[in-house]
GROMACS .gro file of C-alpha atoms in nm:
model
  223
    1UNK     CA    1  -0.009  -0.004   0.019
    2UNK     CA    2   0.143   0.343  -0.068
    3UNK     CA    3   0.266   0.550   0.226
    4UNK     CA    4   0.077   0.885   0.105
    5UNK     CA    5  -0.147   0.999   0.368
    6UNK     CA    6  -0.494   0.944   0.342
    7UNK     CA    7  -0.790   1.205   0.429
    8UNK     CA    8  -0.975   1.170   0.750
    9UNK     CA    9  -1.299   0.981   0.696
   10UNK     CA   10  -1.433   1.217   0.968
   11UNK     CA   11  -1.405   1.497   0.689
   12UNK     CA   12  -1.660   1.501   0.410
   13UNK     CA   13  -1.584   1.737   0.119
   14UNK     CA   14  -1.904   1.801  -0.118
   15UNK     CA   15  -1.935   1.964  -0.437
   16UNK     CA   16  -2.292   2.054  -0.561
   17UNK     CA   17  -2.297   1.752  -0.803
   18UNK     CA   18  -2.180   1.521  -0.519
   19UNK     CA   19  -2.456   1.641  -0.284
   20UNK     CA   20  -2.714   1.565  -0.599
   21UNK     CA   21  -2.546   1.245  -0.649
   22UNK     CA   22  -2.573   1.124  -0.300
   23UNK     CA   23  -2.924   1.246  -0.275
   24UNK     CA   24  -3.057   1.066  -0.579
   25UNK     CA   25  -2.841   0.758  -0.515
   26UNK     CA   26  -3.000   0.716  -0.174
   27UNK     CA   27  -3.339   0.763  -0.314
   28UNK     CA   28  -3.289   0.509  -0.592
   29UNK     CA   29  -3.135   0.272  -0.369
   30UNK     CA   30  -3.396   0.284  -0.082
   31UNK     CA   31  -3.698   0.243  -0.357
   32UNK     CA   32  -3.798   0.590  -0.372
   33UNK     CA   33  -3.873   0.554  -0.760
   34UNK     CA   34  -4.079   0.267  -0.932
   35UNK     CA   35  -3.883   0.042  -1.174
   36UNK     CA   36  -3.891   0.238  -1.520
   37UNK     CA   37  -3.989   0.559  -1.368
   38UNK     CA   38  -3.840   0.843  -1.575
   39UNK     CA   39  -3.625   1.118  -1.425
   40UNK     CA   40  -3.526   1.439  -1.608
   41UNK     CA   41  -3.231   1.685  -1.567
   42UNK     CA   42  -3.486   1.955  -1.580
   43UNK     CA   43  -3.724   1.805  -1.309
   44UNK     CA   44  -3.458   1.728  -1.089
   45UNK     CA   45  -3.294   2.056  -1.098
   46UNK     CA   46  -3.597   2.221  -1.027
   47UNK     CA   47  -3.666   1.992  -0.738
   48UNK     CA   48  -3.331   2.056  -0.594
   49UNK     CA   49  -3.313   2.431  -0.685
   50UNK     CA   50  -2.991   2.390  -0.893
   51UNK     CA   51  -2.868   2.439  -1.252
   52UNK     CA   52  -2.890   2.131  -1.491
   53UNK     CA   53  -2.509   2.105  -1.532
   54UNK     CA   54  -2.434   1.925  -1.185
   55UNK     CA   55  -2.772   1.727  -1.222
   56UNK     CA   56  -2.664   1.610  -1.572
   57UNK     CA   57  -2.320   1.480  -1.429
   58UNK     CA   58  -2.490   1.340  -1.100
   59UNK     CA   59  -2.720   1.126  -1.338
   60UNK     CA   60  -2.420   1.008  -1.566
   61UNK     CA   61  -2.255   0.884  -1.254
   62UNK     CA   62  -2.583   0.700  -1.159
   63UNK     CA   63  -2.583   0.540  -1.497
   64UNK     CA   64  -2.241   0.410  -1.458
   65UNK     CA   65  -2.332   0.260  -1.110
   66UNK     CA   66  -2.592   0.053  -1.282
   67UNK     CA   67  -2.877   0.232  -1.108
   68UNK     CA   68  -3.011   0.417  -1.416
   69UNK     CA   69  -3.055   0.317  -1.795
   70UNK     CA   70  -3.035   0.648  -2.012
   71UNK     CA   71  -3.322   0.741  -2.236
   72UNK     CA   72  -3.357   1.034  -2.503
   73UNK     CA   73  -3.309   1.378  -2.459
   74UNK     CA   74  -3.135   1.369  -2.127
   75UNK     CA   75  -3.378   1.151  -1.970
   76UNK     CA   76  -3.304   0.838  -1.764
   77UNK     CA   77  -3.523   0.549  -1.625
   78UNK     CA   78  -3.509   0.367  -1.291
   79UNK     CA   79  -3.312   0.030  -1.368
   80UNK     CA   80  -3.494  -0.268  -1.236
   81UNK     CA   81  -3.284  -0.497  -0.964
   82UNK     CA   82  -3.432  -0.840  -0.885
   83UNK     CA   83  -3.328  -1.132  -0.678
   84UNK     CA   84  -3.125  -1.290  -0.966
   85UNK     CA   85  -2.933  -0.998  -0.992
   86UNK     CA   86  -2.843  -1.002  -0.634
   87UNK     CA   87  -2.749  -1.369  -0.643
   88UNK     CA   88  -2.518  -1.313  -0.917
   89UNK     CA   89  -2.351  -1.001  -0.747
   90UNK     CA   90  -2.323  -1.143  -0.418
   91UNK     CA   91  -2.194  -1.487  -0.563
   92UNK     CA   92  -1.903  -1.303  -0.724
   93UNK     CA   93  -1.838  -1.103  -0.417
   94UNK     CA   94  -1.818  -1.407  -0.193
   95UNK     CA   95  -1.548  -1.555  -0.450
   96UNK     CA   96  -1.349  -1.261  -0.505
   97UNK     CA   97  -1.324  -1.044  -0.191
   98UNK     CA   98  -1.180  -1.330   0.044
   99UNK     CA   99  -0.921  -1.374  -0.252
  100UNK     CA  100  -0.822  -1.004  -0.290
  101UNK     CA  101  -0.807  -0.976   0.117
  102UNK     CA  102  -0.557  -1.291   0.102
  103UNK     CA  103  -0.383  -1.092  -0.167
  104UNK     CA  104  -0.366  -0.778   0.037
  105UNK     CA  105  -0.271  -0.889   0.402
  106UNK     CA  106   0.110  -0.901   0.369
  107UNK     CA  107   0.088  -0.549   0.207
  108UNK     CA  108  -0.088  -0.358   0.469
  109UNK     CA  109   0.130  -0.128   0.656
  110UNK     CA  110   0.105   0.065   0.987
  111UNK     CA  111  -0.042   0.360   0.837
  112UNK     CA  112  -0.302   0.126   0.656
  113UNK     CA  113  -0.388  -0.005   0.989
  114UNK     CA  114  -0.417   0.306   1.161
  115UNK     CA  115  -0.681   0.437   0.874
  116UNK     CA  116  -0.877   0.110   0.912
  117UNK     CA  117  -0.889   0.155   1.300
  118UNK     CA  118  -0.998   0.538   1.245
  119UNK     CA  119  -1.263   0.401   0.987
  120UNK     CA  120  -1.403   0.157   1.243
  121UNK     CA  121  -1.432   0.442   1.523
  122UNK     CA  122  -1.628   0.638   1.270
  123UNK     CA  123  -1.865   0.345   1.159
  124UNK     CA  124  -1.926   0.327   1.543
  125UNK     CA  125  -2.030   0.652   1.563
  126UNK     CA  126  -2.254   0.636   1.284
  127UNK     CA  127  -2.439   0.320   1.446
  128UNK     CA  128  -2.482   0.516   1.743
  129UNK     CA  129  -2.638   0.815   1.555
  130UNK     CA  130  -2.840   0.595   1.335
  131UNK     CA  131  -2.673   0.749   1.017
  132UNK     CA  132  -2.740   0.500   0.759
  133UNK     CA  133  -2.601   0.684   0.474
  134UNK     CA  134  -2.264   0.774   0.650
  135UNK     CA  135  -2.222   0.384   0.767
  136UNK     CA  136  -2.243   0.280   0.385
  137UNK     CA  137  -2.017   0.541   0.285
  138UNK     CA  138  -1.751   0.425   0.579
  139UNK     CA  139  -1.827   0.081   0.509
  140UNK     CA  140  -1.722   0.086   0.149
  141UNK     CA  141  -1.413   0.280   0.252
  142UNK     CA  142  -1.298   0.012   0.481
  143UNK     CA  143  -1.348  -0.264   0.243
  144UNK     CA  144  -1.182  -0.085  -0.039
  145UNK     CA  145  -0.866   0.008   0.176
  146UNK     CA  146  -0.810  -0.355   0.242
  147UNK     CA  147  -0.862  -0.454  -0.123
  148UNK     CA  148  -0.655  -0.177  -0.279
  149UNK     CA  149  -0.351  -0.336  -0.112
  150UNK     CA  150  -0.364  -0.649  -0.316
  151UNK     CA  151  -0.205  -0.434  -0.592
  152UNK     CA  152  -0.427  -0.629  -0.860
  153UNK     CA  153  -0.598  -0.335  -1.071
  154UNK     CA  154  -0.814  -0.563  -1.286
  155UNK     CA  155  -0.950  -0.745  -0.974
  156UNK     CA  156  -1.019  -0.416  -0.767
  157UNK     CA  157  -1.186  -0.281  -1.064
  158UNK     CA  158  -1.424  -0.583  -1.094
  159UNK     CA  159  -1.520  -0.559  -0.703
  160UNK     CA  160  -1.574  -0.188  -0.750
  161UNK     CA  161  -1.823  -0.229  -1.024
  162UNK     CA  162  -1.989  -0.521  -0.798
  163UNK     CA  163  -2.022  -0.272  -0.525
  164UNK     CA  164  -2.158   0.011  -0.756
  165UNK     CA  165  -2.508  -0.115  -0.792
  166UNK     CA  166  -2.835  -0.146  -0.579
  167UNK     CA  167  -2.775  -0.429  -0.309
  168UNK     CA  168  -2.557  -0.217  -0.071
  169UNK     CA  169  -2.829   0.038   0.043
  170UNK     CA  170  -3.161  -0.153   0.024
  171UNK     CA  171  -3.337   0.040   0.308
  172UNK     CA  172  -3.131   0.118   0.603
  173UNK     CA  173  -3.217  -0.196   0.848
  174UNK     CA  174  -2.954  -0.452   0.765
  175UNK     CA  175  -2.819  -0.489   1.089
  176UNK     CA  176  -2.519  -0.238   1.086
  177UNK     CA  177  -2.450  -0.299   1.507
  178UNK     CA  178  -2.394  -0.692   1.400
  179UNK     CA  179  -2.209  -0.562   1.075
  180UNK     CA  180  -1.963  -0.313   1.232
  181UNK     CA  181  -1.867  -0.587   1.501
  182UNK     CA  182  -1.802  -0.821   1.206
  183UNK     CA  183  -1.562  -0.562   1.080
  184UNK     CA  184  -1.385  -0.524   1.402
  185UNK     CA  185  -1.331  -0.912   1.397
  186UNK     CA  186  -1.202  -0.903   1.055
  187UNK     CA  187  -0.938  -0.650   1.126
  188UNK     CA  188  -0.820  -0.830   1.446
  189UNK     CA  189  -0.760  -1.121   1.255
  190UNK     CA  190  -0.581  -0.959   0.986
  191UNK     CA  191  -0.336  -0.787   1.255
  192UNK     CA  192  -0.320  -1.121   1.409
  193UNK     CA  193  -0.185  -1.240   1.063
  194UNK     CA  194  -0.437  -1.525   1.068
  195UNK     CA  195  -0.519  -1.505   0.692
  196UNK     CA  196  -0.771  -1.805   0.678
  197UNK     CA  197  -0.970  -1.660   0.957
  198UNK     CA  198  -0.985  -1.308   0.808
  199UNK     CA  199  -1.092  -1.450   0.480
  200UNK     CA  200  -1.332  -1.672   0.648
  201UNK     CA  201  -1.504  -1.393   0.842
  202UNK     CA  202  -1.521  -1.191   0.528
  203UNK     CA  203  -1.677  -1.460   0.340
  204UNK     CA  204  -1.951  -1.493   0.610
  205UNK     CA  205  -1.974  -1.141   0.637
  206UNK     CA  206  -2.081  -1.097   0.271
  207UNK     CA  207  -2.288  -1.406   0.295
  208UNK     CA  208  -2.491  -1.258   0.611
  209UNK     CA  209  -2.552  -0.939   0.403
  210UNK     CA  210  -2.639  -1.166   0.110
  211UNK     CA  211  -2.891  -1.347   0.311
  212UNK     CA  212  -3.078  -1.048   0.458
  213UNK     CA  213  -3.112  -0.869   0.108
  214UNK     CA  214  -3.232  -1.173  -0.044
  215UNK     CA  215  -3.538  -1.169   0.165
  216UNK     CA  216  -3.636  -0.823   0.030
  217UNK     CA  217  -3.611  -0.876  -0.345
  218UNK     CA  218  -3.885  -1.015  -0.563
  219UNK     CA  219  -3.775  -1.316  -0.780
  220UNK     CA  220  -3.841  -1.251  -1.168
  221UNK     CA  221  -4.201  -1.207  -1.285
  222UNK     CA  222  -4.303  -1.126  -0.926
  223UNK     CA  223  -4.447  -0.797  -0.797
   0.00000   0.00000   0.00000
């Protein structure tokens, strides 16, 4: 892992575009829009009291995340996401993320461990304050900090793609208190250089999230 200083996870820097992106992403992932519902730059800009340019860029990012499908004349549509999609995403996550962790463990330096511990403390605070959006942001940063140390850019790109879509956020009651405890256990196993235990804990952590989310998504062809 690079020795460059990382920004504190307690500091948030937002542009207007980022604020619009985060707001729309939360709405999409929490089911505020029906499948196939149309979103236009003009309507979103009017609702959020801003110009169309940051809205346009935010919508492009959401399309890249796999949450929207681009239509004509600057319009987008909410992309459907069903149980079959969830199973594919999480099957790949359970396969690839423990592999990435195994490859990363021996490259994590003291700076990385300090940063991971800081992230866990911030996650504990997010749980106490019931800040679901903040927790999801910190959760992603925790995992990616570990995976980035594997020094396999293609693998990292695939994993990030799997994290970009709908499953991470579907409502806010996925048991964050349990989840953050699992993160503490994973980091403790990594610190102890117990790679097998760390990989097993990570696999079970991802599988646990999958089991919760699977019950919330309809099968293809159902309401």
